[in-house]
Short mmCIF file of C-alpha atoms and ligand atoms in Angstrom, two decimals:
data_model
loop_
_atom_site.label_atom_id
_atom_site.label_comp_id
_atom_site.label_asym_id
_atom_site.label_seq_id
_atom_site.Cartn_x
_atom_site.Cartn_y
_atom_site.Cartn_z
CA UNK A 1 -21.27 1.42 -23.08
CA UNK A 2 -19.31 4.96 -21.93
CA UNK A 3 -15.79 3.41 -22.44
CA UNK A 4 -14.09 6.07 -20.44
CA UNK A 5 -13.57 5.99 -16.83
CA UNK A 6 -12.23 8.69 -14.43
CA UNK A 7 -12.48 9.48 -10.64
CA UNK A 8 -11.72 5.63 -9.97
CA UNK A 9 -8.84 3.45 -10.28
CA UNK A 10 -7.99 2.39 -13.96
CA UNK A 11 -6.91 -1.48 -14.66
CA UNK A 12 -6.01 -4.32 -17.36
CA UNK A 13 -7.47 -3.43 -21.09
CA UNK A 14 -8.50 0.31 -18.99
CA UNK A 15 -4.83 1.13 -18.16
CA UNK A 16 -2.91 3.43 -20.85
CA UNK A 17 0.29 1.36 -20.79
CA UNK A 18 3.37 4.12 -19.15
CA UNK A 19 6.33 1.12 -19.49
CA UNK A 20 8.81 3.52 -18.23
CA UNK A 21 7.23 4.58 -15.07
CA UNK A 22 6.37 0.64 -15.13
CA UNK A 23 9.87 -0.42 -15.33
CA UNK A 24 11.04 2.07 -12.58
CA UNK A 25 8.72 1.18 -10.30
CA UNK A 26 8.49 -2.30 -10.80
CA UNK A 27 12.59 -2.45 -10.21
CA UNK A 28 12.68 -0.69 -7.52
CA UNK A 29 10.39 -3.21 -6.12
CA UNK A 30 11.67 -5.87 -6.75
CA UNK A 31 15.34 -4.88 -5.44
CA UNK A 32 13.15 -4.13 -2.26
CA UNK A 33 13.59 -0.62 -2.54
CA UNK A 34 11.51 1.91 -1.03
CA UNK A 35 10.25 4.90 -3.27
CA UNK A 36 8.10 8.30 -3.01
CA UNK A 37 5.61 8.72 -5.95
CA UNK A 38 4.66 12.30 -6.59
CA UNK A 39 2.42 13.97 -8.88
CA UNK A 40 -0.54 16.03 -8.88
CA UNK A 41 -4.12 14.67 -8.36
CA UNK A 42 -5.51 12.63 -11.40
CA UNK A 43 -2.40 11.80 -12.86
CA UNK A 44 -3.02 8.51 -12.87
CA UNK A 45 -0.55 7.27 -9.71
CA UNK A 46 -2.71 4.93 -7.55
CA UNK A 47 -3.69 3.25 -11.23
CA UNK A 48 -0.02 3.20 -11.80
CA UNK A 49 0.86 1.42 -8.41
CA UNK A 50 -1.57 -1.34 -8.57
CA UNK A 51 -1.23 -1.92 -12.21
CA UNK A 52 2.49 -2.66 -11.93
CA UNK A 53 1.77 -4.97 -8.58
CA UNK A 54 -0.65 -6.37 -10.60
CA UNK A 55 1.40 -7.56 -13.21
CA UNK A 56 4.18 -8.68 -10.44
CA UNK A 57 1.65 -11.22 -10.03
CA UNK A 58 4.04 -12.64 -6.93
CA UNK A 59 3.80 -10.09 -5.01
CA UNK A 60 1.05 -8.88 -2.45
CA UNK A 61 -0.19 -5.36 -2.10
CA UNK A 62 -0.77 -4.20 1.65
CA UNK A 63 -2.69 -0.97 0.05
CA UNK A 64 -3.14 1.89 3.11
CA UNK A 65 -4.53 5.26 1.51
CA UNK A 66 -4.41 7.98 3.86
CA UNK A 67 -6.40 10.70 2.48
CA UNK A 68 -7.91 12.80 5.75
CA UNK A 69 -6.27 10.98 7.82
CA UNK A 70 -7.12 11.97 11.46
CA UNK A 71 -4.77 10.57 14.09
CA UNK A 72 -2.11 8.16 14.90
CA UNK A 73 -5.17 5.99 15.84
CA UNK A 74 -6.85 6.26 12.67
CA UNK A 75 -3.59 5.81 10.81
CA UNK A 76 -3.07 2.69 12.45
CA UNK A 77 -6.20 1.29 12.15
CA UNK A 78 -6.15 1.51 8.54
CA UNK A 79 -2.73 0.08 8.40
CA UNK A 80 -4.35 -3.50 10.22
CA UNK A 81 -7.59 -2.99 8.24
CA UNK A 82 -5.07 -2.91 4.97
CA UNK A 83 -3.62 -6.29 6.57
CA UNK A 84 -6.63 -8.15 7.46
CA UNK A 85 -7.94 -6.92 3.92
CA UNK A 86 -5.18 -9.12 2.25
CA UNK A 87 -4.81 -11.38 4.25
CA UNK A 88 -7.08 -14.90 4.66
CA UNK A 89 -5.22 -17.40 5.11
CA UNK A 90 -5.69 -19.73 8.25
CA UNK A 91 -3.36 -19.11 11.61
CA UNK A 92 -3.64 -15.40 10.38
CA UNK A 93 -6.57 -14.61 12.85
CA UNK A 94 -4.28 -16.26 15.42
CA UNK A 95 -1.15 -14.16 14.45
CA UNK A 96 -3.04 -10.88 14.58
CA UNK A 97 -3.94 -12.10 18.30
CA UNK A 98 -0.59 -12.67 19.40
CA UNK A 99 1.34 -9.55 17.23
CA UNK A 100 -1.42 -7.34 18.36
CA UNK A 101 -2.95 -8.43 21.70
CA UNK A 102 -3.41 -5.20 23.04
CA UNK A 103 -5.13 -3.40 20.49
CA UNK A 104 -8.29 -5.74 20.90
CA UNK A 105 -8.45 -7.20 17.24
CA UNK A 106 -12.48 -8.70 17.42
CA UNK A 107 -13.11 -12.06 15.88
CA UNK A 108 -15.96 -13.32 13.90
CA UNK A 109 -16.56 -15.28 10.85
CA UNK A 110 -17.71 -13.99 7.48
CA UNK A 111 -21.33 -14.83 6.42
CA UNK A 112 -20.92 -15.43 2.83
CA UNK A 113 -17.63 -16.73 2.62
CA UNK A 114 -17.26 -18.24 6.43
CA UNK A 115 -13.78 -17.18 6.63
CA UNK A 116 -12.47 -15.72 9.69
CA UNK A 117 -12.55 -11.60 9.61
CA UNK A 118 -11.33 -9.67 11.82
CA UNK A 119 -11.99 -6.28 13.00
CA UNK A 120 -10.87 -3.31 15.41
CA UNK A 121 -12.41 -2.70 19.02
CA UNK A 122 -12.95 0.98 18.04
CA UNK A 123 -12.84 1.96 21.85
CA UNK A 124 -9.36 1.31 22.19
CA UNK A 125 -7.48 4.30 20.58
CA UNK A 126 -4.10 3.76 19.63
CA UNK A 127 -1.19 5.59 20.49
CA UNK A 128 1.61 5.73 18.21
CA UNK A 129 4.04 3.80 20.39
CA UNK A 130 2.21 0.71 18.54
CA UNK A 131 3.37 1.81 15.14
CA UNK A 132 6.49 -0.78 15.71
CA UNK A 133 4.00 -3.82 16.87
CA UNK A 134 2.13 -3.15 13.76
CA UNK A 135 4.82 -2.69 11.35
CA UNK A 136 6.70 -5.94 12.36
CA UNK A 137 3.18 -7.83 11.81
CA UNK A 138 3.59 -6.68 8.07
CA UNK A 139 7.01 -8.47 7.62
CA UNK A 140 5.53 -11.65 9.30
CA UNK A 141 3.58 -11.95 6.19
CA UNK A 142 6.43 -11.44 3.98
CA UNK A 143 8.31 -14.45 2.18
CA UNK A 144 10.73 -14.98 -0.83
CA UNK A 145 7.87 -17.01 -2.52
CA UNK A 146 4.87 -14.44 -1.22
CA UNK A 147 6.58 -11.03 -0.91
CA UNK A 148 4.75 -8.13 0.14
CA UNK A 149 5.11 -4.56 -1.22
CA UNK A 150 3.21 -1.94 1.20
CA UNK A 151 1.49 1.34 -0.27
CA UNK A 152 0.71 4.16 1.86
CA UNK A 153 -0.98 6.71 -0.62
CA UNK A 154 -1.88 10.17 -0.06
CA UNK A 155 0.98 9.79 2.27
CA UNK A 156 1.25 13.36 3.13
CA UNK A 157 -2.01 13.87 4.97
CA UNK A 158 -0.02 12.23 8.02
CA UNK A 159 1.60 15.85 8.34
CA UNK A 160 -2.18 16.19 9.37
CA UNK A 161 -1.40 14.26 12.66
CA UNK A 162 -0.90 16.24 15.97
CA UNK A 163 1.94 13.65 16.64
CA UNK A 164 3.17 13.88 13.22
CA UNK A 165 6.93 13.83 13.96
CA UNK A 166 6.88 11.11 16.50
CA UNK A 167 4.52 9.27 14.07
CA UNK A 168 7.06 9.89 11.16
CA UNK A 169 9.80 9.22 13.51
CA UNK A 170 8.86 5.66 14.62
CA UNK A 171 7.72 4.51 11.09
CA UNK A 172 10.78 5.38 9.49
CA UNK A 173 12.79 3.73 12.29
CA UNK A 174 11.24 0.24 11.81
CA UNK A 175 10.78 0.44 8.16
CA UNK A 176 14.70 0.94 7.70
CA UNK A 177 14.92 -2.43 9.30
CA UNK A 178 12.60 -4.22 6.68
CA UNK A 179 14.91 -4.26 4.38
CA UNK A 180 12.98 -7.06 1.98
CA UNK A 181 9.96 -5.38 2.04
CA UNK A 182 9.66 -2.19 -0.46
CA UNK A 183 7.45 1.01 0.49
CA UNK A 184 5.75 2.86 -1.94
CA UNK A 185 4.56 6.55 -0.27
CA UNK A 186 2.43 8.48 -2.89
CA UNK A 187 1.53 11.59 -2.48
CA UNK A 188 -0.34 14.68 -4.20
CA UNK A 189 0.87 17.79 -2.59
CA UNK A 190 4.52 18.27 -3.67
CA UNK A 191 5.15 20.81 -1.02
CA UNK A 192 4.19 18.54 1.46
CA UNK A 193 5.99 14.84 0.17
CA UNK A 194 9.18 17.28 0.05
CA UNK A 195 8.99 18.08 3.74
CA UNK A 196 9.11 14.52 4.58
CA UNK A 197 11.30 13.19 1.83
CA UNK A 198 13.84 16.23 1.42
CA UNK A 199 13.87 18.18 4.23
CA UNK A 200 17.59 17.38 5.99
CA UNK A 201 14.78 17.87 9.71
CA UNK A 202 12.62 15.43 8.61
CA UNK A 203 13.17 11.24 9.67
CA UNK A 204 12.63 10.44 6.51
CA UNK A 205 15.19 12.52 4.36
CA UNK A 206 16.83 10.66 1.63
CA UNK A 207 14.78 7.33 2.80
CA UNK A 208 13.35 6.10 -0.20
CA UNK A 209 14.05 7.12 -4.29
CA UNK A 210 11.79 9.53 -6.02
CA UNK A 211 9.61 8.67 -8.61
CA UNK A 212 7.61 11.74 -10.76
CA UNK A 213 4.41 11.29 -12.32
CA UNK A 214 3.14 13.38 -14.85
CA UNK A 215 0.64 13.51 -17.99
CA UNK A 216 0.69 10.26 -19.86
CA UNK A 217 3.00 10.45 -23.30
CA UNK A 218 0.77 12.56 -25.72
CA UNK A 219 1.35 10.21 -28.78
CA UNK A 220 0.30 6.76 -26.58
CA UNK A 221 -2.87 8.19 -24.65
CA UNK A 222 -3.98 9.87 -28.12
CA UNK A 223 -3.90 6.17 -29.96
CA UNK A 224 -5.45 5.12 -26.59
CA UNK A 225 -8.40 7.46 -26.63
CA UNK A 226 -8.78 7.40 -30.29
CA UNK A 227 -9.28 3.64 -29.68
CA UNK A 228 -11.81 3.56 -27.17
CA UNK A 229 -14.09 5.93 -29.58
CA UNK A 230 -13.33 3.60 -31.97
CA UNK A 231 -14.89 0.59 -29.86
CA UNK A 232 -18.40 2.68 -31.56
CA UNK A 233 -16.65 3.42 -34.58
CA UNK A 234 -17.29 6.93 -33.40
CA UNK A 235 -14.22 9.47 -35.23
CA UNK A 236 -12.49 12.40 -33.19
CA UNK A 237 -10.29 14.51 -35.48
CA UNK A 238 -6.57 14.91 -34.40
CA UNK A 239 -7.52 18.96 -34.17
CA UNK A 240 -10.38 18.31 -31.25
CA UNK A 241 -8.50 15.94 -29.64
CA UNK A 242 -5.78 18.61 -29.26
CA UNK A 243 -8.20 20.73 -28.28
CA UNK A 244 -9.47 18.14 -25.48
CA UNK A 245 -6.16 17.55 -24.00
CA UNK A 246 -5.12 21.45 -24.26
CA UNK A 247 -8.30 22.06 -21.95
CA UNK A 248 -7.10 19.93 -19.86
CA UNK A 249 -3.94 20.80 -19.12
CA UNK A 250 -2.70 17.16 -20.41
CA UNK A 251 -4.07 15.21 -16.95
CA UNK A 252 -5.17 12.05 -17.77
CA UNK A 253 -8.38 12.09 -15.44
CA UNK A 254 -9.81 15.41 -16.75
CA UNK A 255 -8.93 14.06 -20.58
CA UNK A 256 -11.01 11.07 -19.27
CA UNK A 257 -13.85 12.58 -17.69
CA UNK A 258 -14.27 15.21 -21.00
CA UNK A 259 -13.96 11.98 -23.37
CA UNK A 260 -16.71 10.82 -20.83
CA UNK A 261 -18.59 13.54 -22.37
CA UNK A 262 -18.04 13.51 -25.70
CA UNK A 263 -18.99 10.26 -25.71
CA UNK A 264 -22.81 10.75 -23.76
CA UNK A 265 -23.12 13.92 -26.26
CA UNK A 266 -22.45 11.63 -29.48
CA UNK A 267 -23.84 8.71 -30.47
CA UNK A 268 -22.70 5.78 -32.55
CA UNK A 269 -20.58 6.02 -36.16
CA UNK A 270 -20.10 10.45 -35.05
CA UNK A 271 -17.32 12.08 -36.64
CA UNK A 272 -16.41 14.19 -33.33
CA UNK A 273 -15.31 17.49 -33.83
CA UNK A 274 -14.79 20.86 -32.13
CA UNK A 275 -18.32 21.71 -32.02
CA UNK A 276 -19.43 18.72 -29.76
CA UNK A 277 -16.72 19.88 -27.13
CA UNK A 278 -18.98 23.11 -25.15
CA UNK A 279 -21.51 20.53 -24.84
CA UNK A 280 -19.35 17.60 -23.29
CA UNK A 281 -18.06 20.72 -21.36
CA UNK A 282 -21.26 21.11 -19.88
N1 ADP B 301 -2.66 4.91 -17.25
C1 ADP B 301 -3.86 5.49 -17.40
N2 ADP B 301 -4.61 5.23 -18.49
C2 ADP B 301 -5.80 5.82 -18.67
N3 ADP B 301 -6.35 6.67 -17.80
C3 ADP B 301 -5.66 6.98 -16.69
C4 ADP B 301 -4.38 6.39 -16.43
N4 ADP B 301 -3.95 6.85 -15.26
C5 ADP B 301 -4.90 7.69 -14.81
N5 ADP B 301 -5.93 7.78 -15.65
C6 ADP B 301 -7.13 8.61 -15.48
O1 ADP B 301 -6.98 9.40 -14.31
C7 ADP B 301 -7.95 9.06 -13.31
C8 ADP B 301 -7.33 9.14 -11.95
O2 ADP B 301 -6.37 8.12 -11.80
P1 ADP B 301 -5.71 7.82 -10.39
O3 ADP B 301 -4.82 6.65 -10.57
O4 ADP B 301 -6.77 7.76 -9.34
O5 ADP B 301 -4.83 9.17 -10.19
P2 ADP B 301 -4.13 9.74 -8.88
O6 ADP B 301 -3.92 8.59 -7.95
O7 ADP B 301 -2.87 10.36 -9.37
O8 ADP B 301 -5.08 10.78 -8.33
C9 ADP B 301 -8.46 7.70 -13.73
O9 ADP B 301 -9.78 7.46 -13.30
C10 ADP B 301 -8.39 7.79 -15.24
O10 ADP B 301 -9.46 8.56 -15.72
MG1 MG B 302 -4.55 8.34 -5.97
#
């Protein structure tokens, strides 16, 4: 089977280990404090976030990804359908109803797992006056024993929002008040994470610590991807596999997706070289 996997999130045995970026980011959440993750697309940050909660193993993800988002509406709905996601518990259903009352959560029951689910009454739009209702129902989920670390990825597309500032405003004023509960904001566009994170304008200047994310170290995702071919006892020679990760500028997905197809163009016990490459290419 194609070991090599790209356009999704990578995990466990699929995960090129990065134990610095690990070690940052798992710190910073557990001191509670919030950080901005930049880097371009495919450079491996969403598998980098839920890797390292992952291996927290206490702590709960409340994963929100924001790509496109539309309005303050949509941006909240995703943040509850983030919650409900995570949590199942019992009373939770309840707690929704009381925290949240007046953005018509609808009730029914799962049926596969007949657990209570919970969804949106999509003809109530939301303004963003209940961004504070809906971020103090995150911290009622979060405990010393069950803490909860919150990602909002592709956080930048909320510049997107016609009510961007007052969205950005009221966020940032009841997140500052969490002050348990680490934020991790991702983003893709760097001009766009610095307007929010270091522009002295913006509400959230200076709010959380930056964290850069870049191509994987050469030497470790070489041994990585030298591995996985191995898994077929199929060769690649230290020149092509230069010559992959020169074509691809060093970003982890593209090096992926080419391995991807080297590996459909080869077949078992292949010594790879630079003349299966305009193939894979294609
Ligand atoms: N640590 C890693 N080990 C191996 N491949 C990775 C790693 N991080 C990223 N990739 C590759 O990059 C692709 C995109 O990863 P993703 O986490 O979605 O990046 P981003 O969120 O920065 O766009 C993955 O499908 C995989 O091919
Ligand atoms: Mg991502």
């Amino acid at each position: 089977m194609n070991p090599f996997y790209y356009g999704q999130i990578v995990k466990k045995a699929d995960f090129c280990r990065r134990p610095e970026l690990d070690r940052k980011l798992a710190g910073s959440i557990k001191r509670g404090q919030n950080v901005y993750i930049q880097g371009e697309r495919r450079t491996g940050k969403t598998s980098l976030i839920c890797e390292t909660i992952r291996k927290l193993k206490k702590h709960r993800m409340i994963y929100v990804d924001l790509l496109e988002v539309k309005s303050s509406d949509d941006f909240l709905k995703r943040i509850v359908t983030a919650i409900i996601a995570m949590e199942h518990t019992a009373g939770f259903v309840e707690r929704v109803f009381q925290e949240l009352s007046h953005i018509r959560p609808v009730a029914s029951v799962d049926p596969i797992t007949g657990l209570p689910t919970l969804s949106l009454d999509s003809s109530v739009e939301l303004k963003p006056d209940s961004i504070p209702g809906v971020v103090d129902l995150i911290s009622s989920y979060h405990s010393k024993a069950k803490p909860i670390v919150v990602v909002l990825d592709e956080f930048q597309d909320i510049l997107n929002l016609k009510d961007a500032r007052q969205t950005l405003a009221l966020l940032r004023s009841r997140v500052q008040f969490q002050s348990g509960i680490p934020y991790v904001f991702a983003g893709s566009i760097r001009n766009e994470m610095d307007r929010i994170f270091n522009d002295p304008d913006s509400a959230f200047f200076k709010s959380a610590v930056p964290i850069h994310v870049g191509p994987i170290d050469k030497d470790t995702f070489q041994k990585f991807i030298i591995n996985k071919f191995g898994t077929e006892k199929r060769h690649i020679t230290a020149e092509s596999l230069n010559t992959v990760f020169a074509i691809c500028f060093n970003m982890p997905g593209d090096i992926q997706q080419l391995c991807s197809g080297l590996w459909d163009t080869t077949s078992h016990g292949d010594n790879i070289s630079d003349e299966h490459i305009p193939m894979a290419l294609k």
